[in-house]
GROMACS .gro file of C-alpha atoms in nm:
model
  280
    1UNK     CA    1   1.623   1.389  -2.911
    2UNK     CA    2   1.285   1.410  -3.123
    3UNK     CA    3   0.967   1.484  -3.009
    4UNK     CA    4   0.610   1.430  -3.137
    5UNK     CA    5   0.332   1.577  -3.048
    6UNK     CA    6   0.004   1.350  -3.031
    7UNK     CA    7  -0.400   1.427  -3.038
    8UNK     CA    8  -0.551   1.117  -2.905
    9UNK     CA    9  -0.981   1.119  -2.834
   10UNK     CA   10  -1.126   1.366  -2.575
   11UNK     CA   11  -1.299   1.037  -2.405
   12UNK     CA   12  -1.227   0.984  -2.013
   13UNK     CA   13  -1.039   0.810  -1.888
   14UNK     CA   14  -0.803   0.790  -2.211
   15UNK     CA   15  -0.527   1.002  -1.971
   16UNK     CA   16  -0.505   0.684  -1.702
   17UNK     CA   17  -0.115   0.582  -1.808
   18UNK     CA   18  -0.273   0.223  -1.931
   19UNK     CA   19  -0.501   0.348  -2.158
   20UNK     CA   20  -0.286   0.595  -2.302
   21UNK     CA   21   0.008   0.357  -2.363
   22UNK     CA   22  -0.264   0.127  -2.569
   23UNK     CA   23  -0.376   0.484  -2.771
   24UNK     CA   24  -0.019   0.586  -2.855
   25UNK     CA   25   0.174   0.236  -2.941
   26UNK     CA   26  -0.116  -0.001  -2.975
   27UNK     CA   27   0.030  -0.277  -2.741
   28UNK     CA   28  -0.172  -0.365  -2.411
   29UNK     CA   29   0.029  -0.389  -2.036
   30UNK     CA   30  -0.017  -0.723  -1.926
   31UNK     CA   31  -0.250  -0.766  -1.686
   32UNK     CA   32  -0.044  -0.713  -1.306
   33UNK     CA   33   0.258  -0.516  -1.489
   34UNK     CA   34   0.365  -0.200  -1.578
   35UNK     CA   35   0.461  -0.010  -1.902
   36UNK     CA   36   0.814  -0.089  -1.875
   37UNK     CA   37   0.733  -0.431  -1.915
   38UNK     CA   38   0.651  -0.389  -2.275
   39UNK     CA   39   0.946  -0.122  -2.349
   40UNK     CA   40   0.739   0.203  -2.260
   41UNK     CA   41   0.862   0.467  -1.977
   42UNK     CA   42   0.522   0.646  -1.891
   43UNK     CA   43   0.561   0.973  -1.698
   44UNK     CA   44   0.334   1.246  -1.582
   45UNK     CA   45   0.403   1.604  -1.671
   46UNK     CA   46   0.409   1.685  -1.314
   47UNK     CA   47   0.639   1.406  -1.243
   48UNK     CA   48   0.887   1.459  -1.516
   49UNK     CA   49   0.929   1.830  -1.386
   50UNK     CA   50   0.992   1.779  -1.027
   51UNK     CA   51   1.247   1.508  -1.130
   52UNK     CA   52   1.467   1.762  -1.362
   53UNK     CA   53   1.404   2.045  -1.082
   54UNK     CA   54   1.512   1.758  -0.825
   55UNK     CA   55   1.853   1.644  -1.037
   56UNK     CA   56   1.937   1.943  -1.276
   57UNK     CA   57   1.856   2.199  -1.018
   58UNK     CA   58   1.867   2.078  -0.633
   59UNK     CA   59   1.555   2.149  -0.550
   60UNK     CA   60   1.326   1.851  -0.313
   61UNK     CA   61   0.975   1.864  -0.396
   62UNK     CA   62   0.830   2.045  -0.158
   63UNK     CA   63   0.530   2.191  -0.367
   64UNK     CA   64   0.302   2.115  -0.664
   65UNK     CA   65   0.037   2.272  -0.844
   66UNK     CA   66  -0.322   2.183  -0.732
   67UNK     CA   67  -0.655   2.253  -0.936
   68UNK     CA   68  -0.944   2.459  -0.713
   69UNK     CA   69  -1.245   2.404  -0.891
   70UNK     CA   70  -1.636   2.411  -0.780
   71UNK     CA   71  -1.911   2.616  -0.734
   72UNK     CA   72  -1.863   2.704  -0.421
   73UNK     CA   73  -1.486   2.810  -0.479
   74UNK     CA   74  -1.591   3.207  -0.606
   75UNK     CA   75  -1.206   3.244  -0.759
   76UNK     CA   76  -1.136   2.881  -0.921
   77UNK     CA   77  -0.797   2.797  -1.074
   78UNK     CA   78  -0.421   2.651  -1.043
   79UNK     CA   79  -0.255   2.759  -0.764
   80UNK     CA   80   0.125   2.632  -0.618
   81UNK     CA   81   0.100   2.452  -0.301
   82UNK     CA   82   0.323   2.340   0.023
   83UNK     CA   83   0.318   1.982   0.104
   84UNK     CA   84   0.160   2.001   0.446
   85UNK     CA   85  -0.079   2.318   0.353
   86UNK     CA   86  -0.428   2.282   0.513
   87UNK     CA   87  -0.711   2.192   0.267
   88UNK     CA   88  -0.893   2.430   0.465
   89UNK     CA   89  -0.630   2.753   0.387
   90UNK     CA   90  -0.598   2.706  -0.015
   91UNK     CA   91  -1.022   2.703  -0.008
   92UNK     CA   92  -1.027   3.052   0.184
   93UNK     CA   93  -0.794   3.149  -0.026
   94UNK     CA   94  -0.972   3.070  -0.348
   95UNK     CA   95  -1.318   3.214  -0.172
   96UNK     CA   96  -1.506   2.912  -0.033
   97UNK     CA   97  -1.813   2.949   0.017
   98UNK     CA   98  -1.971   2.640   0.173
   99UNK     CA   99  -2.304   2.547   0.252
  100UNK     CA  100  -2.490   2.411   0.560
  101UNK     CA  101  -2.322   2.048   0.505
  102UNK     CA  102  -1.985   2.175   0.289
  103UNK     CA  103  -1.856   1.855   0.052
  104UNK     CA  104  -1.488   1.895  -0.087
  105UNK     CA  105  -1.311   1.634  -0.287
  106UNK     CA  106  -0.981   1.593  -0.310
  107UNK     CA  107  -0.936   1.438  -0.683
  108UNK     CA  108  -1.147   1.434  -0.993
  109UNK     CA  109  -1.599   1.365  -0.939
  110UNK     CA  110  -1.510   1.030  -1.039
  111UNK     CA  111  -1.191   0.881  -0.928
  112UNK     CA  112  -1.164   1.142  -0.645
  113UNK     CA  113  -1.265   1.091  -0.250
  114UNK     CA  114  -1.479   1.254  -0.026
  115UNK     CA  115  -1.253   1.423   0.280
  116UNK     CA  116  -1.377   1.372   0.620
  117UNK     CA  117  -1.292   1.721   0.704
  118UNK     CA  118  -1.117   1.979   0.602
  119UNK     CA  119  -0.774   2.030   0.821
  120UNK     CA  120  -0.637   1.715   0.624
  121UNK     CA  121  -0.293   1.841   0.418
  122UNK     CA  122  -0.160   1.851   0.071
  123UNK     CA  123  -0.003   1.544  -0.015
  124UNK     CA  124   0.177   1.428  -0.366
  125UNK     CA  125  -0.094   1.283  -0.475
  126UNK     CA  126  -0.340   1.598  -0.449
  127UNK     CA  127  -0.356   1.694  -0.759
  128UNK     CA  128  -0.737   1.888  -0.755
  129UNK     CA  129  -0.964   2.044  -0.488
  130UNK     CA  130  -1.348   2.036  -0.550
  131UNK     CA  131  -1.584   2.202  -0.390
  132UNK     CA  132  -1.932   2.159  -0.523
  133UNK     CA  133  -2.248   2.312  -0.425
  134UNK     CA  134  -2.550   2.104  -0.343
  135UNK     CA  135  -2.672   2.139  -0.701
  136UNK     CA  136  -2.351   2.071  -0.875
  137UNK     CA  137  -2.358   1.728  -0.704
  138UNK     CA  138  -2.717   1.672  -0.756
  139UNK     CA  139  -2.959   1.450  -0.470
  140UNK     CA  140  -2.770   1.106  -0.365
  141UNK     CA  141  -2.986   0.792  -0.547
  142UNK     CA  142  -3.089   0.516  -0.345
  143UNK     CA  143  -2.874   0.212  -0.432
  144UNK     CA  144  -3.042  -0.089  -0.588
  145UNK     CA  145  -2.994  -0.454  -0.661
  146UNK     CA  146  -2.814  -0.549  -0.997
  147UNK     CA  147  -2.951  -0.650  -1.318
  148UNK     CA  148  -2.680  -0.756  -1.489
  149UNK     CA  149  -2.732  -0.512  -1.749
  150UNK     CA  150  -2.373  -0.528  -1.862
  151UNK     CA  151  -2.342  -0.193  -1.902
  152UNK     CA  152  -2.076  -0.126  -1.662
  153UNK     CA  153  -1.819  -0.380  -1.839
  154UNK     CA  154  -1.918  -0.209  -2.207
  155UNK     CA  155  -1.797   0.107  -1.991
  156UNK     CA  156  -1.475  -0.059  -1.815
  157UNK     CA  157  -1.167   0.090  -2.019
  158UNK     CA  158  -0.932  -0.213  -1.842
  159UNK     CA  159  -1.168  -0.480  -2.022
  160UNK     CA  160  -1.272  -0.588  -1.664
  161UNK     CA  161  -1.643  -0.769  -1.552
  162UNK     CA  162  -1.733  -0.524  -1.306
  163UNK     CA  163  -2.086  -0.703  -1.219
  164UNK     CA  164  -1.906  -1.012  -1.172
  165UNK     CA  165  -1.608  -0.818  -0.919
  166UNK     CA  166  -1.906  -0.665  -0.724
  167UNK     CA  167  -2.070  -1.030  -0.624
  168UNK     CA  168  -1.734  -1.106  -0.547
  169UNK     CA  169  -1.682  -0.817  -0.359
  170UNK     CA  170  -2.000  -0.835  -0.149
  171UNK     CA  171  -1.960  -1.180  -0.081
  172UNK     CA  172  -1.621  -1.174   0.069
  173UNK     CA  173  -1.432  -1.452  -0.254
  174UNK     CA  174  -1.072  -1.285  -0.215
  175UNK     CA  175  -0.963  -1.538  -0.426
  176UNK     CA  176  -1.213  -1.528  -0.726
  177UNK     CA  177  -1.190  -1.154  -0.712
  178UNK     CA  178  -0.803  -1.168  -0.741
  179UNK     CA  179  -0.850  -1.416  -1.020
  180UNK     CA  180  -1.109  -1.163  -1.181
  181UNK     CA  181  -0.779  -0.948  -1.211
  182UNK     CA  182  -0.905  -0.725  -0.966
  183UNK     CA  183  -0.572  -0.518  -0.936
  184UNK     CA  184  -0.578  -0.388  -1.262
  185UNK     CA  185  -0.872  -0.187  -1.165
  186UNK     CA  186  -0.797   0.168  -1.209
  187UNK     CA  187  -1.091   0.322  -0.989
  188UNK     CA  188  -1.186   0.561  -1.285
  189UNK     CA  189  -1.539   0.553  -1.195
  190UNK     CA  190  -1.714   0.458  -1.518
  191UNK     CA  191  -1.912   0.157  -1.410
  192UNK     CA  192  -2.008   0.325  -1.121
  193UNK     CA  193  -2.131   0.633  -1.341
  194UNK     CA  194  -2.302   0.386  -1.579
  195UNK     CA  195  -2.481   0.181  -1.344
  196UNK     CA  196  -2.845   0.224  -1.377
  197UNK     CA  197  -2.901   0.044  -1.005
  198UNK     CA  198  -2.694   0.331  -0.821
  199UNK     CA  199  -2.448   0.087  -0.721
  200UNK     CA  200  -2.075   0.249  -0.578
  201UNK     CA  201  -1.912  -0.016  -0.747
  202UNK     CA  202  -1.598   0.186  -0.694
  203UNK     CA  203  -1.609   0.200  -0.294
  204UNK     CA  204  -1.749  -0.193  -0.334
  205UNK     CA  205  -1.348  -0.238  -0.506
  206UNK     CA  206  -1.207  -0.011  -0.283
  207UNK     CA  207  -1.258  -0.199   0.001
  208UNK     CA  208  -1.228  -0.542  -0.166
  209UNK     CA  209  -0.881  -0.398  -0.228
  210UNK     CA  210  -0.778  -0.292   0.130
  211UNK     CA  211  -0.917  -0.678   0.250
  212UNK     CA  212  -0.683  -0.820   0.025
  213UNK     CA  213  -0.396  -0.608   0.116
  214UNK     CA  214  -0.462  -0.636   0.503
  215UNK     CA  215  -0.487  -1.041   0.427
  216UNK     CA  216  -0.207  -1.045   0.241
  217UNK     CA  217   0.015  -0.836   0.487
  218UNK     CA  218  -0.123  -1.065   0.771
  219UNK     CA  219  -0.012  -1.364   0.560
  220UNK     CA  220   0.320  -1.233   0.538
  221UNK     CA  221   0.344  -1.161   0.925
  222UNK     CA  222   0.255  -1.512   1.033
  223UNK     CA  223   0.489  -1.645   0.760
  224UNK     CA  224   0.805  -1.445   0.871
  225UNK     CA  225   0.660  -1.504   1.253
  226UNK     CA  226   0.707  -1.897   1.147
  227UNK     CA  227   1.085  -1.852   1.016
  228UNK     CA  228   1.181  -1.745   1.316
  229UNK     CA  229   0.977  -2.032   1.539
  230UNK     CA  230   1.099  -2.266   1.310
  231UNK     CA  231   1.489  -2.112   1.312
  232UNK     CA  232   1.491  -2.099   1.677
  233UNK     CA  233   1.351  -2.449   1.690
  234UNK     CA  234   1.664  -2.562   1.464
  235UNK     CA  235   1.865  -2.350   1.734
  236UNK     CA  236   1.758  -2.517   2.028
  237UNK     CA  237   1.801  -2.863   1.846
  238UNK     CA  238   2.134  -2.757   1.740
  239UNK     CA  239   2.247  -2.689   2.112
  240UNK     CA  240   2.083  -2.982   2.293
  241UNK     CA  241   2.213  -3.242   2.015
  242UNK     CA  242   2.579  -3.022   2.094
  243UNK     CA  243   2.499  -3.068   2.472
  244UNK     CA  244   2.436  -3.442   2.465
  245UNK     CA  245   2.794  -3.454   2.213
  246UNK     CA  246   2.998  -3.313   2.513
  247UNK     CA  247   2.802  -3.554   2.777
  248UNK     CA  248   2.905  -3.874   2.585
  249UNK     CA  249   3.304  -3.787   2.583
  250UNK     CA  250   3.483  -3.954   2.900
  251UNK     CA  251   3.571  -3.718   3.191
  252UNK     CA  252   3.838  -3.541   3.221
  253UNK     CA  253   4.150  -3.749   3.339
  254UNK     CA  254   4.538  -3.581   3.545
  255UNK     CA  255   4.829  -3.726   3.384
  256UNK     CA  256   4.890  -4.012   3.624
  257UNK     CA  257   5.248  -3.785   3.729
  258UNK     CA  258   5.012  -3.484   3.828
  259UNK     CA  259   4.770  -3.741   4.025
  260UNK     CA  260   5.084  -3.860   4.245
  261UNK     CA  261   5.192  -3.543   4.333
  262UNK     CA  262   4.858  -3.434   4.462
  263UNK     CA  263   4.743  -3.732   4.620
  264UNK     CA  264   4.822  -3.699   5.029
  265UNK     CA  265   5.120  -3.860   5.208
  266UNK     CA  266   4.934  -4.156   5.364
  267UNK     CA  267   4.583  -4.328   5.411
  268UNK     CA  268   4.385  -4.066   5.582
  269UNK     CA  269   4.610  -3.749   5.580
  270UNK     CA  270   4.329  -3.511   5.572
  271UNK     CA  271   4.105  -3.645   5.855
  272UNK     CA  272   4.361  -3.744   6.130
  273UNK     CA  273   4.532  -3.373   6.075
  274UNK     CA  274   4.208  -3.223   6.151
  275UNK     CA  275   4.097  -3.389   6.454
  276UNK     CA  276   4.351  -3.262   6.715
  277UNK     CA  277   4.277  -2.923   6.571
  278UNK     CA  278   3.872  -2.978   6.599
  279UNK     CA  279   3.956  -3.067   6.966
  280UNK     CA  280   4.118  -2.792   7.078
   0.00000   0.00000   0.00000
């Protein structure tokens, strides 16, 4: 097997697994698939090693490495964590220092989320801690309306129209927003970095996202909940169309031999023999 090393341009995000399969073979993923889909496996470094330590060597992945970064973090670098570790223990550990309202990050200053506090636990997906200092992150800007500079889709590495997602966004069109090709959004933040109005056009898609997917889930319950009104309906027809099949057959007849034997002797049998008996 042959490898090749590559240098592709130090310009973010040219790492996002997209944009890197366009730098190294030229060909674009079509828009709602994957690299496979065009004959390119794209794996993560990470990845790749905790499958070979997971089928060459028997090991579950249980740990990865995470990234403590930040000014307030005194002792910054790469450290090995449990799945399940506190956020809150690997920042002690690296000497966190926070401030009067702490801010820690779990992902990069762009693509990465604010954490509500600091007990939540290494997942998978945590690939970097930051802690910044009040400087680092610099004064929050008041958000303003849009101008439609453009700049945000010049910025957009998945050729999207960012200005025109937002209005979508905002104004609650699921539909023109999925047309927009809204899922191949990668959340990388460069709009949103670009925009001279302030706007969090990333939280705007965010939550555009999470609508879709809780309308789409909801779509599917009410579907599946009408398969099974509409296969109990065919049920119930079944068994009152099976019902009314029985009722139209004749009653059940003795052979005319069976009838003779068990009718009584004479006219009457029954009653006069009980009588006497009622008498007494």
């Amino acid at each position: 097997m042959a490898f090749r090393c590559g240098v592709i341009p130090t310009k973010y995000p040219s790492g996002g697994a997209k944009q890197l399969t366009q730098i190294l073979t030229g060909k674009q993923v079509p828009h709602g698939g994957r690299s496979s889909d065009i004959g390119v496996l794209m794996q993560n470094v990470g990845t790749a090693y905790a499958v070979k330590r997971a089928v060459i060597d028997g090991e579950p992945l249980t740990e990865r490495v995470v990234t403590l970064t930040g000014e307030a973090v005194t002792r910054p670098g790469n450290v090995w964590a449990r799945l399940g570790t506190p956020v809150r223990h690997l920042l002690n550990d690296a000497g966190f220092c926070p401030s009067a309202e702490p801010m820690v990050i779990m992902g990069g200053p762009l693509m990465g989320f604010t954490l509500p506090w600091l007990d939540v636990p290494v997942v998978k997906i945590t690939n970097c801690l930051l802690a910044p200092s009040a400087s680092e992150m610099g004064e929050p800007q008041e958000e303003k309306g849009c101008i439609r500079c453009s700049a945000c889709a010049d910025a957009c590495p998945a050729d999207l129209l960012p200005q025109q997602l937002y209005w979508f966004s905002k104004g609650q069109q699921h539909d023109k927003a999925t047309a927009h090709n809204l899922a191949d959004c990668i959340e990388c933040g460069a709009c949103a970095w670009v925009c001279p109005s302030n706007i969090p056009l990333v939280q705007y898609f965010r939550q555009e996202k999470a609508e879709i997917a809780a309308i789409r889930q909801e779509e599917q319950r009410a579907a599946e909940a009408k398969a099974r009104f509409e296969a109990r309906q065919a049920r119930l027809e079944r068994e009152k169309a099976a019902r009314a099949e029985r009722h139209k057959k004749p009653p059940f007849s003795l052979p005319p031999k069976i009838r003779r034997r068990l009718a009584p002797p004479w006219p009457g049998y029954g009653i006069n023999s009980a009588m006497p008996r009622s008498r007494s």
